[in-house]
XYZ file of C-alpha atoms in Angstrom:
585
model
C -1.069 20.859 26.220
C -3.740 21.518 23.388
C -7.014 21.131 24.476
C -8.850 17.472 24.085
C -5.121 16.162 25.763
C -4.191 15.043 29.189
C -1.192 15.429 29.645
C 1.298 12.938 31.177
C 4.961 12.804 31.966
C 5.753 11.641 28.781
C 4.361 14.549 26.634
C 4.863 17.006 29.711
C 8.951 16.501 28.524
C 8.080 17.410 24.704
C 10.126 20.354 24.140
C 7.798 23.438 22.555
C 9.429 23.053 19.186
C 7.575 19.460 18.658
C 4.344 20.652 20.809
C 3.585 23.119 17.965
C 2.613 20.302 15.595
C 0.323 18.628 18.013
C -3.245 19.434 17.588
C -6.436 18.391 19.413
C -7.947 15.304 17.956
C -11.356 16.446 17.626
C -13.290 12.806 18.252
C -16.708 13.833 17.753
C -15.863 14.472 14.175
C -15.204 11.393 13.130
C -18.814 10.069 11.173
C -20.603 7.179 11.919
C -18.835 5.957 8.026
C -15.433 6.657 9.277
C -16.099 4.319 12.036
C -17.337 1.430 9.575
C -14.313 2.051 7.781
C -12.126 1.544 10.805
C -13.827 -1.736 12.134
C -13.970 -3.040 8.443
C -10.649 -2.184 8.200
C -9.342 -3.961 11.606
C -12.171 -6.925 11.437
C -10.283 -8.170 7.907
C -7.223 -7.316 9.270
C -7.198 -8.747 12.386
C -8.182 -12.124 10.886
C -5.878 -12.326 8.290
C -3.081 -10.897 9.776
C -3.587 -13.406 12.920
C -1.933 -15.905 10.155
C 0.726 -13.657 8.930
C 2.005 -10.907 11.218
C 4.742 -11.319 13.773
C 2.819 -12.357 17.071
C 3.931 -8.910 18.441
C 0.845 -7.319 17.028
C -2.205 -9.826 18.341
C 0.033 -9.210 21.520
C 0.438 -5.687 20.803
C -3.224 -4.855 20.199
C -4.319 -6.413 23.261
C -2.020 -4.528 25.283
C -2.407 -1.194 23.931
C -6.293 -1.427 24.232
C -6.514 -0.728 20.593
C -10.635 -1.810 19.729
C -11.881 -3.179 16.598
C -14.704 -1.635 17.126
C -13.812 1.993 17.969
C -11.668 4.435 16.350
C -9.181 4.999 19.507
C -9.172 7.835 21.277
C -5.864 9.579 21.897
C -6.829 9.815 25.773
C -7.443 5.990 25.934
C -4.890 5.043 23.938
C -2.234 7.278 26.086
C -3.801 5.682 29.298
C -2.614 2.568 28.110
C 0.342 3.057 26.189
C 2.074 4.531 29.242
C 2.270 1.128 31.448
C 4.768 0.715 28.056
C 6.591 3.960 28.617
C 5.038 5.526 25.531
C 3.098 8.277 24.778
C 0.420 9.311 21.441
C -0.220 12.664 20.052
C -2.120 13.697 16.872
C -0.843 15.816 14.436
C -1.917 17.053 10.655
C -0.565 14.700 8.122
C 2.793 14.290 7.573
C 5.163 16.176 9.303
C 8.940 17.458 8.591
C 11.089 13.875 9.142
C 13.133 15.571 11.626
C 10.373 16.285 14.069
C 8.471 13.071 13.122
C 11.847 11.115 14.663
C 12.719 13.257 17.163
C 8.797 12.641 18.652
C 10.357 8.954 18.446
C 13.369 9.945 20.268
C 10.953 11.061 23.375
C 9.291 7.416 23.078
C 6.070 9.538 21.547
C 4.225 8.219 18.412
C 2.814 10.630 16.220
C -0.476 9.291 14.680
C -2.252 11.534 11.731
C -5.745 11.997 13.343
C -7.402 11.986 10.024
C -9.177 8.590 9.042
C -8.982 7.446 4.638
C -12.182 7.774 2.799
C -13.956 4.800 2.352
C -12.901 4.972 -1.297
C -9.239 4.756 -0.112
C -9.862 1.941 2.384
C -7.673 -0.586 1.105
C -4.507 1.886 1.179
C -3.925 5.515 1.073
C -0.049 7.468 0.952
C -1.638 9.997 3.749
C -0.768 8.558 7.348
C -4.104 8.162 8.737
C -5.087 6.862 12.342
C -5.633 3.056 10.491
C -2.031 3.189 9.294
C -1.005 4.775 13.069
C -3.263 3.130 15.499
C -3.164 0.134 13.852
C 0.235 -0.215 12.239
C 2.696 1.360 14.341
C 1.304 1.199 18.007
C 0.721 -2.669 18.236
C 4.072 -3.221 17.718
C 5.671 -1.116 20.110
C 4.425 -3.547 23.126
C 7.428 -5.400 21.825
C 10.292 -4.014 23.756
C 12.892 -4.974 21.437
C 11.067 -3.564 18.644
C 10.407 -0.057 20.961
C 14.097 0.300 21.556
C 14.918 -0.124 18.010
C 12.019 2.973 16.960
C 13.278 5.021 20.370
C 16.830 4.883 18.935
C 16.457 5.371 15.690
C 14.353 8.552 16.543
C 17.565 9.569 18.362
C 19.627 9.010 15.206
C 17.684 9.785 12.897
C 16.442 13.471 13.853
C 19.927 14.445 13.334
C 20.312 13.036 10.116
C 21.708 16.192 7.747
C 18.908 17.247 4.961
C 19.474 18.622 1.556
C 17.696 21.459 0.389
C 15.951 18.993 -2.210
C 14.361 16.583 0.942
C 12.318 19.402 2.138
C 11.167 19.911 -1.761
C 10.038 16.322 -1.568
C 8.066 16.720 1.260
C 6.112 19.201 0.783
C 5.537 17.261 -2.752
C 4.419 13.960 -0.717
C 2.728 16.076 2.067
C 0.292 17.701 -1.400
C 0.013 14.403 -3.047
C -1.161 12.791 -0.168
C -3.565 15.361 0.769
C -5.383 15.917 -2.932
C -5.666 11.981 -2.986
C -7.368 11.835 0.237
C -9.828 14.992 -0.344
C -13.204 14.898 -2.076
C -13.629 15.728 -5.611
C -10.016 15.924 -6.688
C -9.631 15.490 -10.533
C -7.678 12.673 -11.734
C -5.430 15.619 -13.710
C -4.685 17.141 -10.548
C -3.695 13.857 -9.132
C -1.681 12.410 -11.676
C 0.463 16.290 -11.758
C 1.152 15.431 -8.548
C 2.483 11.855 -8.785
C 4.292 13.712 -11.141
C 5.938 15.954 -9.499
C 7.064 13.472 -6.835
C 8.521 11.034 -9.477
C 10.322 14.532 -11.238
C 11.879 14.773 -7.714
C 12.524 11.484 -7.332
C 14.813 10.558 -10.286
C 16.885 14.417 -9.861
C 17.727 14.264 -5.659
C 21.237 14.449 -6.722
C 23.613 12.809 -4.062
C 21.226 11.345 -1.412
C 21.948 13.163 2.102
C 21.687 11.160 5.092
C 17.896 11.826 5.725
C 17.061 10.035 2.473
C 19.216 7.201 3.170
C 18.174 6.909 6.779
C 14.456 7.377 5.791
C 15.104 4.577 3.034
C 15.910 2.662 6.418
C 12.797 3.823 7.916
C 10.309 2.745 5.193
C 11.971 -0.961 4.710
C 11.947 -1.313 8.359
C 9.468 0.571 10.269
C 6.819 0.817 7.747
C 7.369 -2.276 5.295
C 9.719 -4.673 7.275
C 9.359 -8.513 7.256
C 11.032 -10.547 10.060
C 11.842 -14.083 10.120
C 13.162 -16.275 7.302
C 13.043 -15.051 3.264
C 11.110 -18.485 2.940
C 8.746 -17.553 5.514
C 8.643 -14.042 6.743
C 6.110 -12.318 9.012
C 4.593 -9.180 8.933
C 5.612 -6.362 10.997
C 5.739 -3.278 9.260
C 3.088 -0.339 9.643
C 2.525 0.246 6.406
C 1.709 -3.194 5.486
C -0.311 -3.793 8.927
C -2.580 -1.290 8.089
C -3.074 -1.527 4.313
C -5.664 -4.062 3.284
C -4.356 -4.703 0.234
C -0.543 -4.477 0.566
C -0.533 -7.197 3.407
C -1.839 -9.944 1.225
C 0.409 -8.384 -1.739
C 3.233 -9.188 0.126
C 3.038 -12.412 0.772
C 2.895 -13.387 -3.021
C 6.058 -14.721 -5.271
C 5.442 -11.447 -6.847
C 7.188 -9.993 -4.292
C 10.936 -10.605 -3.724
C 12.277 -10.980 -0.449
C 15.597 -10.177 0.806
C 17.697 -10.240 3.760
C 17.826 -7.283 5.203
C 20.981 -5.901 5.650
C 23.053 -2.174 5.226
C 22.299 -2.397 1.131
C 18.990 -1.335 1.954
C 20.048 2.388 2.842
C 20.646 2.524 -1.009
C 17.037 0.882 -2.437
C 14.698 4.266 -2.943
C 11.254 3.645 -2.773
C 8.214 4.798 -4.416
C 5.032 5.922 -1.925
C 2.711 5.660 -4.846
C 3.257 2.248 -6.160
C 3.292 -1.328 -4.740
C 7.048 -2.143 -2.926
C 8.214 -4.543 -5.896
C 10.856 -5.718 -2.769
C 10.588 -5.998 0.850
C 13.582 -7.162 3.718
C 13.250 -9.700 5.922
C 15.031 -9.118 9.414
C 15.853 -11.989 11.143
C 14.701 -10.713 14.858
C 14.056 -7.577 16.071
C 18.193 -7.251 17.499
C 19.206 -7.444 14.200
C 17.344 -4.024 13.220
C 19.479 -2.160 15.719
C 22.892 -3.722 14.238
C 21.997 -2.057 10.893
C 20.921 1.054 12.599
C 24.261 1.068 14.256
C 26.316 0.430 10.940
C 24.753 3.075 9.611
C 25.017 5.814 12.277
C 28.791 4.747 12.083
C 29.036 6.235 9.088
C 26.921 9.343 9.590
C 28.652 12.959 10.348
C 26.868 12.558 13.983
C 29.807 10.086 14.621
C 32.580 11.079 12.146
C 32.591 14.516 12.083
C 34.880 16.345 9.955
C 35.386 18.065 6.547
C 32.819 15.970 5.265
C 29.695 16.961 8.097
C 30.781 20.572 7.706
C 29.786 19.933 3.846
C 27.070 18.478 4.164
C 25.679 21.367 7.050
C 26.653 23.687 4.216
C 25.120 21.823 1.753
C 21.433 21.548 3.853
C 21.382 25.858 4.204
C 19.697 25.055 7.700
C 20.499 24.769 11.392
C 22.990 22.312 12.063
C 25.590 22.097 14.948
C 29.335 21.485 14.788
C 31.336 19.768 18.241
C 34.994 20.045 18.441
C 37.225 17.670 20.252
C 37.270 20.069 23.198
C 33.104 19.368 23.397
C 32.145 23.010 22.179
C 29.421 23.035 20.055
C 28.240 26.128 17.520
C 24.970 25.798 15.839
C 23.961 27.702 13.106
C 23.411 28.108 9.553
C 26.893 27.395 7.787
C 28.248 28.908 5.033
C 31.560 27.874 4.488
C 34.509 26.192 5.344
C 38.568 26.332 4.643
C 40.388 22.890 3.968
C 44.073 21.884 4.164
C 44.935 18.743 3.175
C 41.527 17.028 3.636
C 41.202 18.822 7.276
C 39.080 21.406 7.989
C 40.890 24.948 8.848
C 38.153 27.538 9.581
C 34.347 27.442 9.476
C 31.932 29.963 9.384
C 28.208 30.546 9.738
C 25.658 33.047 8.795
C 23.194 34.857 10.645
C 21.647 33.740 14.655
C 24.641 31.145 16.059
C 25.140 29.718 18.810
C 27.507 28.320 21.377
C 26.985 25.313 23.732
C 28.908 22.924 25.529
C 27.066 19.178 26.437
C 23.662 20.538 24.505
C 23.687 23.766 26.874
C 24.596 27.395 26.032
C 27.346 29.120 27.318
C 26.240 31.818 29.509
C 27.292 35.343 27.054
C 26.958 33.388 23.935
C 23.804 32.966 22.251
C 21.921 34.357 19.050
C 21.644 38.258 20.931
C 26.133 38.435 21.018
C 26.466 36.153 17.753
C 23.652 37.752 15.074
C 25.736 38.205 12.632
C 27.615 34.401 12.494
C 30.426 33.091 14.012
C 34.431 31.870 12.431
C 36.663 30.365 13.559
C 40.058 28.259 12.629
C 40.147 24.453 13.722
C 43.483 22.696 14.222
C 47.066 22.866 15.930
C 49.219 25.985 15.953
C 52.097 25.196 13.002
C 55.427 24.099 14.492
C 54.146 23.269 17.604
C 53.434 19.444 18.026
C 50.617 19.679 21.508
C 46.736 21.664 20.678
C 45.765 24.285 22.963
C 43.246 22.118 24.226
C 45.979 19.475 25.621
C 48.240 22.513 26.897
C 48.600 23.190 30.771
C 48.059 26.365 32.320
C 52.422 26.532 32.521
C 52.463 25.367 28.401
C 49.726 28.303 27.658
C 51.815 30.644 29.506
C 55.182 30.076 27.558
C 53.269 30.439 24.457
C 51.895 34.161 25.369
C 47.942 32.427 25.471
C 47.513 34.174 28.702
C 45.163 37.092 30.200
C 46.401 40.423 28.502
C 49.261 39.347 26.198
C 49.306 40.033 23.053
C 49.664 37.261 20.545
C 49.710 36.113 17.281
C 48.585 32.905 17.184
C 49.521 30.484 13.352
C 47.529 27.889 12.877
C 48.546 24.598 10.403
C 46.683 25.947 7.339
C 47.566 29.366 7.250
C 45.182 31.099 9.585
C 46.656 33.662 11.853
C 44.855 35.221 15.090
C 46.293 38.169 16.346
C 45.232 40.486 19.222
C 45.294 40.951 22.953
C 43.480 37.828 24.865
C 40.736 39.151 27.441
C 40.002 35.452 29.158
C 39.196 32.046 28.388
C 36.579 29.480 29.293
C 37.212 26.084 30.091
C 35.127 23.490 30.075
C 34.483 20.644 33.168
C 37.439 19.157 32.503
C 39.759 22.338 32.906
C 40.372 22.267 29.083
C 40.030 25.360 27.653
C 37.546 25.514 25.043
C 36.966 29.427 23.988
C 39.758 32.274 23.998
C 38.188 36.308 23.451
C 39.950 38.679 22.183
C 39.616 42.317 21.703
C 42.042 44.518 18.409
C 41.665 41.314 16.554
C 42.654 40.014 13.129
C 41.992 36.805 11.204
C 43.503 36.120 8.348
C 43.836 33.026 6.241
C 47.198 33.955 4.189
C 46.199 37.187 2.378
C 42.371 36.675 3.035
C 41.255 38.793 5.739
C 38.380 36.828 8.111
C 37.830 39.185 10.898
C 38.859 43.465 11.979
C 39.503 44.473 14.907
C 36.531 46.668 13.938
C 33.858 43.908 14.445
C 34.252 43.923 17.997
C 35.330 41.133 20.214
C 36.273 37.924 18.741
C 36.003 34.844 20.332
C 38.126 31.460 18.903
C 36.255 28.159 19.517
C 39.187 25.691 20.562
C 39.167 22.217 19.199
C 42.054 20.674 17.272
C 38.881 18.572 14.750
C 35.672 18.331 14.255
C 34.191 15.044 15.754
C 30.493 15.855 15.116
C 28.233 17.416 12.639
C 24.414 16.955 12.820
C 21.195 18.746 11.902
C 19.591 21.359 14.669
C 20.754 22.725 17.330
C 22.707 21.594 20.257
C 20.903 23.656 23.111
C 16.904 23.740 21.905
C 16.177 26.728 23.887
C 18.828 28.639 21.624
C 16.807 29.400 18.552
C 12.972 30.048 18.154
C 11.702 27.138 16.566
C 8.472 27.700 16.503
C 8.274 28.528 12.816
C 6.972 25.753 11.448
C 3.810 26.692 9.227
C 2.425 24.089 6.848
C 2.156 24.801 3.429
C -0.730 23.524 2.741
C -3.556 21.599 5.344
C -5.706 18.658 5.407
C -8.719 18.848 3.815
C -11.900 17.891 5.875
C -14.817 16.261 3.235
C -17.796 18.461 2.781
C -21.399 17.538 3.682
C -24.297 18.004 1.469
C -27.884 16.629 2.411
C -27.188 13.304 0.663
C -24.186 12.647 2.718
C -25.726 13.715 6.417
C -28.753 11.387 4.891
C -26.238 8.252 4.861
C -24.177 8.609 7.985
C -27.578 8.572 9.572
C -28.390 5.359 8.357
C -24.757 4.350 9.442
C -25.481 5.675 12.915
C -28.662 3.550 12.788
C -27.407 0.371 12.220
C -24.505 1.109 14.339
C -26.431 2.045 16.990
C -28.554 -1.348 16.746
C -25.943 -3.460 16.645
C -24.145 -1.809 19.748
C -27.730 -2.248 21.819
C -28.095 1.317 22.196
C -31.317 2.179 19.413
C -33.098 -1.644 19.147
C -36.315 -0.326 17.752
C -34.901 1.066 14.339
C -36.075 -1.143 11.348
C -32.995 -2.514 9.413
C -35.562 -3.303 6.725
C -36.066 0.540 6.515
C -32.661 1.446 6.455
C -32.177 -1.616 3.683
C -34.666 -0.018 1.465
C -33.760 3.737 1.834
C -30.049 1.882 1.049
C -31.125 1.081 -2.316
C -33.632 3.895 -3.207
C -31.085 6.455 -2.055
C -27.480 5.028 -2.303
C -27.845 1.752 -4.501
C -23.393 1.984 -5.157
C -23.001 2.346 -1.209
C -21.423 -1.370 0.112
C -20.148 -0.944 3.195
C -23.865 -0.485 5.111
C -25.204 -3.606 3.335
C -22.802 -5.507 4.357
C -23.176 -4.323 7.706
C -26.883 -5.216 7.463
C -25.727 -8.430 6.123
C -24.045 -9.198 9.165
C -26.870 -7.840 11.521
C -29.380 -10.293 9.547
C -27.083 -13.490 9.963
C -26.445 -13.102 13.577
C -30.217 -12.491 13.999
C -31.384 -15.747 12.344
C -33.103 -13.385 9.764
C -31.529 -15.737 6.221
C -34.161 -14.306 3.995
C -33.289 -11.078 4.554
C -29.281 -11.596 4.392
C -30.358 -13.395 0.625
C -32.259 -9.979 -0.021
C -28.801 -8.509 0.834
C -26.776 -10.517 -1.102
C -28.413 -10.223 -4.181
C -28.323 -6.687 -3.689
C -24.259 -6.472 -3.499
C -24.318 -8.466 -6.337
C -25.757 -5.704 -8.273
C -23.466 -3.565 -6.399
C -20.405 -5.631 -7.669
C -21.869 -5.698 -11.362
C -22.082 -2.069 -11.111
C -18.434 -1.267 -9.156
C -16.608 -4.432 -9.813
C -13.469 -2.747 -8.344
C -14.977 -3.034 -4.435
C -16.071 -6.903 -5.387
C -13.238 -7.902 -3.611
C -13.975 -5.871 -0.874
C -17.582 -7.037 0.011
C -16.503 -10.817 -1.108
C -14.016 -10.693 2.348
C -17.228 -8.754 4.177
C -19.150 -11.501 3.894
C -16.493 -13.842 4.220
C -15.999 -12.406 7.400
C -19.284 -12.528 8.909
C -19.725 -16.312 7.355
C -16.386 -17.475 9.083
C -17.948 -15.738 12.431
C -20.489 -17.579 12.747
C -18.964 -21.036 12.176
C -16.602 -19.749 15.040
């Protein structure tokens, strides 16, 4: 594992290709302001959301050990989180959907180790450890709810992309990364909302990752549960955004049962959801997920999955009814009457059988792709596949005949068999042959020139999904970002006012009591009269120390604060309606 990880059984079963996006979390740089942010953050959420989220997540938090306090540590967090059967890794920023489900699929959550800026604290598009920590991993102490994010990892990391999904992104992946860094211009932001909304209204024909992620969002990250009339909170994204969870709960929002329609309602990451779905338990999120992968090429297969591999120009895997599997890049594909005929990839393929080579066929004998024709031989009513060792013999598909084998469609395979494999079953899945020619009428496929040529048997294809079948296949560690996080620089002024953070901090955690607020208050104003956050802090210190004059002195200072920034008045209102309601508790 990368170093600042322990490593448990769990993440000890990650295969490499999803290890390569973990990264160390890097604690000690979190700053004594990212930590106010957090516990301002979970202190107003955690009181609010007591009224309005499903009970899974006061539940959740307890039994995850997730502090209000703290920013969590991915060691703690893991310690707890396995007595659940899950796992936590951090990783930079958004990741590529694919991996980000399959991590699901290994009961793993994947929380961006990054924390928002305190200008961003009511809501930010970048997945942050707020949005992580304190969205999704509360929630998953609900076993239900775990089962439903497990499976739908499963599902959905073989959901088939287009070509324009990665393209949107990397666009999401930039937008959310300018917002979140210091001293981007508002031009440079609003070119890349831009560019995201461009890509939005030209997708073309969704693929199945858009529809399934559409899923994702109105489930996982903004889904309701309960009753339209009176739903609950128990989405991520509305868990761990400030703003969004009160938002929500207005008229201004409609609410809808949620039910398979929502596949087809796109959303937009930079704007309020102007809808949301309410679930009525936690079941009834794994009957949609069910209807939909019902419908997916994972489960029918077909003309149709081999389009839309062909469509995505990267890895995806075909099975046949025998159970072989060939994963590559494919390029094209022969039809008769609605069936597929032939297919053919390009470049590294491929074969497998139950998600494991075959021994003799990997990328090193197929570099150059792999064809073959799909069906029953014409004028002959029983596949190879169902034949018997006597019904392969009386049609010449036997060790060192020549044949010429005509397939319904118009391929023809002719040459001298060398063997066939079979598969545990005794079917026979793979026939080689050496002096070989494919044709498909007057099309010529394959030479006897090429080498030896090896048919996949299968009579249709019952499965088409995105990777590859056997991991271990293909090198997959290739995945370089285009662009990283960017980490807020430090001048003088800003080391000057995490100090005073760390001050107060440290008072009011009993570790420093011989600081003088009143010092820090005054520095406050002289240096950093816009700042909010600290005073309020103070605020609190001076109300549960009896000191009133000094919380007035406070107040009257945020109220030049909120004359000056009236956008965070509604921020330090709740700050000091938080420490007010505390102490009437």
């Amino acid at each position: 594992m990368e170093k600042g990880y322990k490593s448990n059984p769990l993440l000890d079963r990650l295969p490499k290709h999803l290890k390569q996006f973990i990264k160390p979390q890097d604690y000690e740089d979190y700053t004594p302001i990212n930590q106010a942010v957090w516990r301002y953050v979970m202190r107003k959420n955690v009181d609010y959301l007591s009224q309005v989220a499903h009970k899974s997540y006061t539940d959740g938090l307890k039994k995850t050990g997730i502090s209000i306090d703290h920013i969590p540590s991915m060691y703690g967090m893991n310690r707890i989180l396995k007595d659940i059967g899950w796992a936590a890794v951090a990783v930079d920023g958004f990741i590529p959907p694919n991996a980000f489900m399959e991590f699901q699929a290994y009961n793993v959550l994947v929380i961006a180790s990054d924390i928002r800026q305190l200008e961003n604290i009511e809501y930010t598009p970048a997945p942050d450890i707020i949005h992580e920590g304190a969205g999704h991993a509360p929630i998953i102490a609900n076993p239900e709810y775990a089962e439903y994010l497990r499976r739908f990892g499963e599902i959905g990391c073989k959901a088939i992309s287009s070509a324009k999904d990665y393209e949107m992104y990397e666009a999401i992946r930039h937008l959310s990364i300018i917002k979140e860094a210091e001293g981007t211009s508002v031009e440079d932001i609003e070119k890349a909302e831009k560019k995201v909304e461009d890509l939005q209204q030209n997708m073309g024909e969704p693929s199945e990752m858009s529809l399934i992620r559409n899923l994702h969002w109105w489930t996982v990250e903004y889904g309701l549960i309960g009753t339209v009339e009176n739903p609950k909170i128990y989405g991520a994204g509305l868990l761990s955004s400030i703003g969004e969870s009160k938002w929500c709960m207005t008229d201004e929002v409609k609410k809808l049962p949620y039910t398979i329609e929502a596949t087809f309602q796109d959303f937009d990451i930079t704007k309020p959801q102007p809808q949301l779905y309410v679930t009525p338990d936690f079941a009834h999120l794994s009957l949609i997920l069910e209807e939909f992968a019902n419908k997916m090429a994972l489960r029918r297969g077909g003309l149709s999955g081999v389009k839309k591999l062909i469509n995505s120009t990267a890895l995806g895997t075909i099975e046949l009814s025998t159970g072989i599997q060939i994963s590559g890049v494919f390029s094209k594909v022969l039809e008769n009457e609605g069936e597929v005929i032939y297919f053919q990839t390009e470049g590294k393929t491929a074969l497998a059988y139950r998600d494991k080579e075959l021994v003799g066929h990997g990328t090193k004998q197929h570099p150059q792709g792999f064809g073959s024709p799909i069906g029953k031989l014409k004028g002959i009513n029983l596949a190879i596949e169902d034949m018997s060792p006597r019904d392969l013999k009386a049609y010449h598909i036997y060790e060192d005949h020549e044949v010429t084998l005509e397939f319904e469609g118009g391929i023809t395979v002719s040459g001298t068999i060398v063997t066939g494999t079979r598969n545990l079953m005794g079917k026979i899945i793979l026939i080689t042959f050496t002096n070989c020619t494919v044709k498909h009428n007057d099309t010529l496929l394959f030479e006897p020139e090429w080498g030896t040529y090896h048919l996949a048997v299968g009579k249709e294809v019952i499965s088409a999904y995105s990777g590859p079948a056997d991991v271990n296949s293909f090198d997959l560690i290739t995945h370089t970002p285009s662009e990283k996080t960017v980490k807020a620089k430090k001048n003088e002024d800003t080391l000057k006012l995490e100090s005073l953070y760390l001050q107060v901090r440290e008072y009011r955690e009993g570790k420093n009591t011989t600081i003088s607020r009143h010092k820090v208050f005054e520095q406050l104003q002289e240096n950093y009269p816009n700042d909010w956050l600290l005073s309020v802090e103070l605020y609190e210190l001076a109300k549960n120390n009896g000191d009133n004059n000094f919380a007035e002195e406070i107040l009257g200072h945020l109220e030049a604060v909120k004359r000056n920034r009236p956008k965070v008045g509604h921020l330090i209102d709740d700050g000091i309606e938080l420490v007010d309601n505390a102490l009437v508790k």
